[in-house]
PDB file of C-alpha atoms in Angstrom:
ATOM      1  CA  UNK A  30      -4.283 -31.283  11.358  1.00 53.00           C
ATOM      2  CA  UNK A  31      -2.553 -27.781  10.344  1.00 70.00           C
ATOM      3  CA  UNK A  32      -0.862 -26.680  14.003  1.00 80.00           C
ATOM      4  CA  UNK A  33       1.533 -28.923  15.090  1.00 84.00           C
ATOM      5  CA  UNK A  34       1.536 -30.077  18.791  1.00 88.00           C
ATOM      6  CA  UNK A  35       1.902 -27.244  21.328  1.00 88.00           C
ATOM      7  CA  UNK A  36       1.352 -24.037  18.300  1.00 88.00           C
ATOM      8  CA  UNK A  37      -1.740 -21.942  18.704  1.00 86.00           C
ATOM      9  CA  UNK A  38      -2.850 -19.154  16.566  1.00 84.00           C
ATOM     10  CA  UNK A  39      -2.894 -15.609  18.232  1.00 85.00           C
ATOM     11  CA  UNK A  40      -5.238 -13.058  16.742  1.00 84.00           C
ATOM     12  CA  UNK A  41      -6.587  -9.685  17.618  1.00 85.00           C
ATOM     13  CA  UNK A  42      -8.694  -7.030  16.022  1.00 85.00           C
ATOM     14  CA  UNK A  43      -9.514  -3.736  16.214  1.00 85.00           C
ATOM     15  CA  UNK A  44     -12.902  -1.452  16.334  1.00 89.00           C
ATOM     16  CA  UNK A  45     -13.401   1.923  15.204  1.00 86.00           C
ATOM     17  CA  UNK A  46     -16.621   4.195  15.644  1.00 89.00           C
ATOM     18  CA  UNK A  47     -16.764   7.718  13.421  1.00 89.00           C
ATOM     19  CA  UNK A  48     -19.942   9.679  13.528  1.00 91.00           C
ATOM     20  CA  UNK A  49     -22.103   9.439  10.315  1.00 92.00           C
ATOM     21  CA  UNK A  50     -20.659  13.124   9.042  1.00 89.00           C
ATOM     22  CA  UNK A  51     -17.067  12.145   9.301  1.00 90.00           C
ATOM     23  CA  UNK A  52     -17.466   9.325   6.874  1.00 94.00           C
ATOM     24  CA  UNK A  53     -14.951   8.481   4.483  1.00 96.00           C
ATOM     25  CA  UNK A  54     -16.252   6.031   1.814  1.00 95.00           C
ATOM     26  CA  UNK A  55     -15.003   7.417  -1.485  1.00 97.00           C
ATOM     27  CA  UNK A  56     -18.424   8.842  -3.044  1.00 96.00           C
ATOM     28  CA  UNK A  57     -16.752  12.371  -3.537  1.00 97.00           C
ATOM     29  CA  UNK A  58     -13.652  11.102  -5.144  1.00 98.00           C
ATOM     30  CA  UNK A  59     -13.873  13.311  -8.452  1.00 98.00           C
ATOM     31  CA  UNK A  60     -11.904  13.674 -11.788  1.00 98.00           C
ATOM     32  CA  UNK A  61      -8.581  15.676 -11.094  1.00 98.00           C
ATOM     33  CA  UNK A  62      -7.735  14.596  -7.446  1.00 98.00           C
ATOM     34  CA  UNK A  63      -4.546  13.663  -6.733  1.00 98.00           C
ATOM     35  CA  UNK A  64      -3.297  10.197  -5.175  1.00 99.00           C
ATOM     36  CA  UNK A  65      -0.987   9.950  -2.342  1.00 99.00           C
ATOM     37  CA  UNK A  66       0.432   7.034  -1.136  1.00 99.00           C
ATOM     38  CA  UNK A  67       2.586   6.486   2.048  1.00 99.00           C
ATOM     39  CA  UNK A  68       5.546   4.141   2.520  1.00 98.00           C
ATOM     40  CA  UNK A  69       5.154   1.007   4.326  1.00 98.00           C
ATOM     41  CA  UNK A  70       7.759  -0.582   6.343  1.00 97.00           C
ATOM     42  CA  UNK A  71       8.102  -3.907   5.077  1.00 97.00           C
ATOM     43  CA  UNK A  72       5.630  -6.629   4.374  1.00 97.00           C
ATOM     44  CA  UNK A  73       2.876  -5.951   6.613  1.00 96.00           C
ATOM     45  CA  UNK A  74       2.347  -9.097   8.002  1.00 88.00           C
ATOM     46  CA  UNK A  75       1.051 -10.047   4.608  1.00 89.00           C
ATOM     47  CA  UNK A  76       0.999 -12.760   2.190  1.00 93.00           C
ATOM     48  CA  UNK A  77       3.561 -14.883   4.548  1.00 94.00           C
ATOM     49  CA  UNK A  78       2.616 -18.319   3.115  1.00 94.00           C
ATOM     50  CA  UNK A  79       4.058 -17.281  -0.601  1.00 96.00           C
ATOM     51  CA  UNK A  80       7.335 -15.670   1.307  1.00 97.00           C
ATOM     52  CA  UNK A  81       7.768 -18.587   3.120  1.00 96.00           C
ATOM     53  CA  UNK A  82       7.707 -20.627  -0.056  1.00 97.00           C
ATOM     54  CA  UNK A  83      10.068 -18.376  -1.796  1.00 98.00           C
ATOM     55  CA  UNK A  84      12.418 -18.240   1.256  1.00 98.00           C
ATOM     56  CA  UNK A  85      12.036 -21.254   3.483  1.00 97.00           C
ATOM     57  CA  UNK A  86      11.103 -23.466   0.633  1.00 97.00           C
ATOM     58  CA  UNK A  87      12.504 -22.827  -2.706  1.00 98.00           C
ATOM     59  CA  UNK A  88      16.136 -20.690  -1.015  1.00 98.00           C
ATOM     60  CA  UNK A  89      15.922 -23.334   2.060  1.00 98.00           C
ATOM     61  CA  UNK A  90      17.572 -19.836   4.115  1.00 98.00           C
ATOM     62  CA  UNK A  91      16.879 -20.206   7.501  1.00 97.00           C
ATOM     63  CA  UNK A  92      16.288 -17.171  10.067  1.00 97.00           C
ATOM     64  CA  UNK A  93      19.317 -16.508  10.557  1.00 98.00           C
ATOM     65  CA  UNK A  94      20.456 -16.039   7.318  1.00 98.00           C
ATOM     66  CA  UNK A  95      21.270 -12.818   5.382  1.00 98.00           C
ATOM     67  CA  UNK A  96      18.833 -11.043   2.815  1.00 98.00           C
ATOM     68  CA  UNK A  97      21.555  -9.122   1.055  1.00 96.00           C
ATOM     69  CA  UNK A  98      19.329  -6.402  -1.046  1.00 96.00           C
ATOM     70  CA  UNK A  99      18.169  -5.580   3.030  1.00 97.00           C
ATOM     71  CA  UNK A 100      21.141  -6.250   4.690  1.00 97.00           C
ATOM     72  CA  UNK A 101      19.148  -8.168   7.358  1.00 97.00           C
ATOM     73  CA  UNK A 102      18.279 -11.566   8.672  1.00 98.00           C
ATOM     74  CA  UNK A 103      15.744 -13.379   7.116  1.00 98.00           C
ATOM     75  CA  UNK A 104      13.326 -12.939  10.724  1.00 97.00           C
ATOM     76  CA  UNK A 105      14.457  -9.542  11.170  1.00 97.00           C
ATOM     77  CA  UNK A 106      12.832  -8.752   7.468  1.00 97.00           C
ATOM     78  CA  UNK A 107       9.950 -10.663   8.303  1.00 96.00           C
ATOM     79  CA  UNK A 108       9.105  -9.764  11.331  1.00 95.00           C
ATOM     80  CA  UNK A 109       9.110  -5.912  11.087  1.00 96.00           C
ATOM     81  CA  UNK A 110       6.153  -4.854  12.450  1.00 96.00           C
ATOM     82  CA  UNK A 111       2.933  -3.491  10.427  1.00 95.00           C
ATOM     83  CA  UNK A 112       3.723   0.578   9.963  1.00 96.00           C
ATOM     84  CA  UNK A 113       0.757   2.229  12.101  1.00 95.00           C
ATOM     85  CA  UNK A 114      -0.680   5.505  10.035  1.00 97.00           C
ATOM     86  CA  UNK A 115      -3.354   6.116  12.522  1.00 94.00           C
ATOM     87  CA  UNK A 116      -2.161   9.471  13.649  1.00 96.00           C
ATOM     88  CA  UNK A 117      -1.083  10.626  10.412  1.00 97.00           C
ATOM     89  CA  UNK A 118      -4.868   9.902   9.319  1.00 96.00           C
ATOM     90  CA  UNK A 119      -6.170  11.958  11.743  1.00 95.00           C
ATOM     91  CA  UNK A 120      -4.387  14.989  11.429  1.00 96.00           C
ATOM     92  CA  UNK A 121      -4.714  15.044   7.937  1.00 97.00           C
ATOM     93  CA  UNK A 122      -8.555  14.406   7.859  1.00 96.00           C
ATOM     94  CA  UNK A 123      -8.413  17.148  10.778  1.00 95.00           C
ATOM     95  CA  UNK A 124      -6.667  19.490   8.611  1.00 96.00           C
ATOM     96  CA  UNK A 125      -7.904  18.555   5.393  1.00 97.00           C
ATOM     97  CA  UNK A 126     -10.581  16.861   3.153  1.00 97.00           C
ATOM     98  CA  UNK A 127      -9.549  13.579   2.298  1.00 98.00           C
ATOM     99  CA  UNK A 128     -12.231  11.983   0.306  1.00 98.00           C
ATOM    100  CA  UNK A 129     -11.132   8.166  -0.209  1.00 98.00           C
ATOM    101  CA  UNK A 130      -8.404   6.360   2.206  1.00 98.00           C
ATOM    102  CA  UNK A 131      -7.430   2.603   1.091  1.00 98.00           C
ATOM    103  CA  UNK A 132      -5.103   0.514   3.693  1.00 96.00           C
ATOM    104  CA  UNK A 133      -2.893  -1.695   1.017  1.00 97.00           C
ATOM    105  CA  UNK A 134      -3.089  -5.123   2.280  1.00 92.00           C
ATOM    106  CA  UNK A 135      -4.467  -8.491   0.351  1.00 88.00           C
ATOM    107  CA  UNK A 136      -5.052  -7.538  -3.443  1.00 94.00           C
ATOM    108  CA  UNK A 137      -2.378  -4.445  -3.049  1.00 96.00           C
ATOM    109  CA  UNK A 138      -2.760  -1.556  -5.074  1.00 98.00           C
ATOM    110  CA  UNK A 139      -5.389  -2.622  -7.813  1.00 97.00           C
ATOM    111  CA  UNK A 140      -8.096  -4.345  -5.834  1.00 97.00           C
ATOM    112  CA  UNK A 141      -7.866  -2.131  -2.583  1.00 98.00           C
ATOM    113  CA  UNK A 142      -8.041   1.406  -4.518  1.00 98.00           C
ATOM    114  CA  UNK A 143     -10.401   0.013  -6.383  1.00 98.00           C
ATOM    115  CA  UNK A 144     -12.683  -0.542  -3.216  1.00 97.00           C
ATOM    116  CA  UNK A 145     -12.748   2.921  -2.974  1.00 98.00           C
ATOM    117  CA  UNK A 146     -13.379   4.630  -6.253  1.00 98.00           C
ATOM    118  CA  UNK A 147     -17.336   6.001  -7.519  1.00 98.00           C
ATOM    119  CA  UNK A 148     -17.987   3.676 -10.563  1.00 96.00           C
ATOM    120  CA  UNK A 149     -17.224   6.710 -13.209  1.00 97.00           C
ATOM    121  CA  UNK A 150     -13.688   7.291 -11.293  1.00 98.00           C
ATOM    122  CA  UNK A 151     -10.342   5.615 -12.925  1.00 98.00           C
ATOM    123  CA  UNK A 152      -7.102   5.508 -10.599  1.00 99.00           C
ATOM    124  CA  UNK A 153      -4.126   6.057 -12.470  1.00 98.00           C
ATOM    125  CA  UNK A 154      -1.372   4.895 -10.858  1.00 98.00           C
ATOM    126  CA  UNK A 155       2.018   6.171 -12.272  1.00 98.00           C
ATOM    127  CA  UNK A 156       5.091   3.151 -12.017  1.00 94.00           C
ATOM    128  CA  UNK A 157       7.830   4.614 -10.445  1.00 93.00           C
ATOM    129  CA  UNK A 158       7.111   7.091  -8.594  1.00 97.00           C
ATOM    130  CA  UNK A 159       7.759   5.746  -5.346  1.00 97.00           C
ATOM    131  CA  UNK A 160      10.317   3.660  -3.435  1.00 95.00           C
ATOM    132  CA  UNK A 161      10.000  -0.164  -3.847  1.00 93.00           C
ATOM    133  CA  UNK A 162      11.897  -1.336  -0.080  1.00 96.00           C
ATOM    134  CA  UNK A 163      14.528  -4.240  -1.460  1.00 97.00           C
ATOM    135  CA  UNK A 164      12.574  -7.082   0.076  1.00 98.00           C
ATOM    136  CA  UNK A 165      10.066  -6.565  -2.775  1.00 98.00           C
ATOM    137  CA  UNK A 166      12.492  -6.775  -5.285  1.00 97.00           C
ATOM    138  CA  UNK A 167      14.258  -9.967  -3.545  1.00 98.00           C
ATOM    139  CA  UNK A 168      10.776 -11.822  -3.309  1.00 98.00           C
ATOM    140  CA  UNK A 169      10.335 -10.527  -7.239  1.00 98.00           C
ATOM    141  CA  UNK A 170      13.565 -12.244  -8.506  1.00 98.00           C
ATOM    142  CA  UNK A 171      13.710 -15.212  -6.365  1.00 98.00           C
ATOM    143  CA  UNK A 172       9.570 -16.026  -6.481  1.00 97.00           C
ATOM    144  CA  UNK A 173       9.876 -15.404 -10.185  1.00 97.00           C
ATOM    145  CA  UNK A 174       6.920 -12.826 -10.043  1.00 97.00           C
ATOM    146  CA  UNK A 175       6.160 -10.622 -12.991  1.00 96.00           C
ATOM    147  CA  UNK A 176       5.154  -7.336 -12.413  1.00 95.00           C
ATOM    148  CA  UNK A 177       0.963  -7.390 -12.351  1.00 95.00           C
ATOM    149  CA  UNK A 178       1.329 -10.186  -9.841  1.00 96.00           C
ATOM    150  CA  UNK A 179       3.695  -8.126  -7.402  1.00 97.00           C
ATOM    151  CA  UNK A 180       1.470  -5.329  -7.556  1.00 96.00           C
ATOM    152  CA  UNK A 181      -1.734  -7.465  -6.751  1.00 96.00           C
ATOM    153  CA  UNK A 182      -0.102  -9.556  -4.059  1.00 96.00           C
ATOM    154  CA  UNK A 183       2.521  -7.012  -1.824  1.00 97.00           C
ATOM    155  CA  UNK A 184       2.177  -3.579  -0.919  1.00 97.00           C
ATOM    156  CA  UNK A 185       5.201  -2.999  -3.291  1.00 97.00           C
ATOM    157  CA  UNK A 186       6.057  -0.323  -0.738  1.00 97.00           C
ATOM    158  CA  UNK A 187       3.036   1.696  -0.145  1.00 98.00           C
ATOM    159  CA  UNK A 188       1.412   0.772   3.111  1.00 98.00           C
ATOM    160  CA  UNK A 189      -1.808   3.023   2.659  1.00 98.00           C
ATOM    161  CA  UNK A 190      -3.368   5.330   0.210  1.00 99.00           C
ATOM    162  CA  UNK A 191      -5.311   8.525   0.162  1.00 99.00           C
ATOM    163  CA  UNK A 192      -7.117  10.777  -2.298  1.00 99.00           C
ATOM    164  CA  UNK A 193      -7.316  14.111  -2.373  1.00 98.00           C
ATOM    165  CA  UNK A 194      -7.999  17.524  -4.099  1.00 98.00           C
ATOM    166  CA  UNK A 195      -5.374  18.845  -6.347  1.00 97.00           C
ATOM    167  CA  UNK A 196      -5.733  21.822  -4.747  1.00 97.00           C
ATOM    168  CA  UNK A 197      -4.240  20.833  -1.169  1.00 97.00           C
ATOM    169  CA  UNK A 198      -1.857  18.333  -2.337  1.00 97.00           C
ATOM    170  CA  UNK A 199       1.215  20.327  -1.627  1.00 97.00           C
ATOM    171  CA  UNK A 200      -0.180  21.375   2.113  1.00 98.00           C
ATOM    172  CA  UNK A 201      -1.230  17.695   2.872  1.00 98.00           C
ATOM    173  CA  UNK A 202       2.510  16.349   1.559  1.00 98.00           C
ATOM    174  CA  UNK A 203       4.284  18.784   4.067  1.00 97.00           C
ATOM    175  CA  UNK A 204       1.824  18.135   6.797  1.00 97.00           C
ATOM    176  CA  UNK A 205       2.474  14.200   6.512  1.00 98.00           C
ATOM    177  CA  UNK A 206       6.272  14.727   6.616  1.00 98.00           C
ATOM    178  CA  UNK A 207       5.786  17.142   9.775  1.00 96.00           C
ATOM    179  CA  UNK A 208       4.047  13.699  10.858  1.00 96.00           C
ATOM    180  CA  UNK A 209       7.231  11.739   9.972  1.00 96.00           C
ATOM    181  CA  UNK A 210       5.772   9.577   7.224  1.00 98.00           C
ATOM    182  CA  UNK A 211       6.913   9.609   3.389  1.00 98.00           C
ATOM    183  CA  UNK A 212       4.368  10.344   1.083  1.00 98.00           C
ATOM    184  CA  UNK A 213       4.635   9.788  -2.562  1.00 98.00           C
ATOM    185  CA  UNK A 214       2.310  11.547  -5.150  1.00 98.00           C
ATOM    186  CA  UNK A 215       2.001   8.243  -7.045  1.00 98.00           C
ATOM    187  CA  UNK A 216      -1.132   8.912  -9.413  1.00 98.00           C
ATOM    188  CA  UNK A 217      -4.417  10.934  -9.997  1.00 98.00           C
ATOM    189  CA  UNK A 218      -7.663  10.592 -11.144  1.00 99.00           C
ATOM    190  CA  UNK A 219      -9.507  10.508 -14.501  1.00 98.00           C
ATOM    191  CA  UNK A 220     -12.805  10.042 -15.785  1.00 98.00           C
ATOM    192  CA  UNK A 221     -13.151   6.066 -16.308  1.00 97.00           C
ATOM    193  CA  UNK A 222     -14.818   4.901 -19.832  1.00 94.00           C
ATOM    194  CA  UNK A 223     -17.322   1.567 -19.319  1.00 91.00           C
ATOM    195  CA  UNK A 224     -16.128  -1.346 -18.890  1.00 92.00           C
ATOM    196  CA  UNK A 225     -12.035   0.130 -18.378  1.00 96.00           C
ATOM    197  CA  UNK A 226     -10.792  -1.292 -15.464  1.00 97.00           C
ATOM    198  CA  UNK A 227     -11.135   0.744 -12.096  1.00 98.00           C
ATOM    199  CA  UNK A 228      -7.463   0.860 -11.652  1.00 98.00           C
ATOM    200  CA  UNK A 229      -4.675   0.982 -14.285  1.00 98.00           C
ATOM    201  CA  UNK A 230      -0.806   1.216 -14.241  1.00 97.00           C
ATOM    202  CA  UNK A 231       1.263   3.800 -16.491  1.00 96.00           C
ATOM    203  CA  UNK A 232       4.398   5.737 -17.112  1.00 93.00           C
ATOM    204  CA  UNK A 233       4.774   9.130 -15.656  1.00 88.00           C
ATOM    205  CA  UNK A 234       4.079  11.709 -18.051  1.00 82.00           C
ATOM    206  CA  UNK A 235       7.549  13.576 -18.855  1.00 76.00           C
ATOM    207  CA  UNK A 236       5.661  17.007 -18.338  1.00 68.00           C
ATOM    208  CA  UNK A 237       4.642  16.108 -14.747  1.00 61.00           C
ATOM    209  CA  UNK A 238       5.826  17.229 -11.089  1.00 57.00           C
TER     210      UNK A 238
END
């Protein structure tokens, strides 16, 4: 059986309601728009089957062992609460035009951003433009996971993505910082050619800010 005697699964969900004229479905995303990533708090309760395999089966660690790069115990790191972005989203959408929002869960940046893009648009994510939390480097090293798989499996330090107009970028970043978020300008929208992937990762151009 999946559960041992005396064990049970506890799950929860939330339902949101929005009027039709306020739905953000990505249809207004266009070439030149900017991509903002909001820092995650950690694993965000995701991909724990792989995490357990690396930490408990491969490394034989206990919940009280210290993950040295994190300076925290296994229990503290794995039980870090998932960051909730609702207040920051509400504030930003109230004051600015937000064209697309993607919650970065299973599927990582590639799959979740792809879901909100019009077919003619491509999201270009610039590598090394945000802070990779120590837990992800730890799992990458000890799990022998390559860069592409890491980005597709974990949030890698970005818990939520917003697509906004280039004209509003500075004000939106300032607004998010005022909301005590840690925003990063991680990419831009370009025209997508036929058969090209919806999301690509590139080095950041040297002449960009």
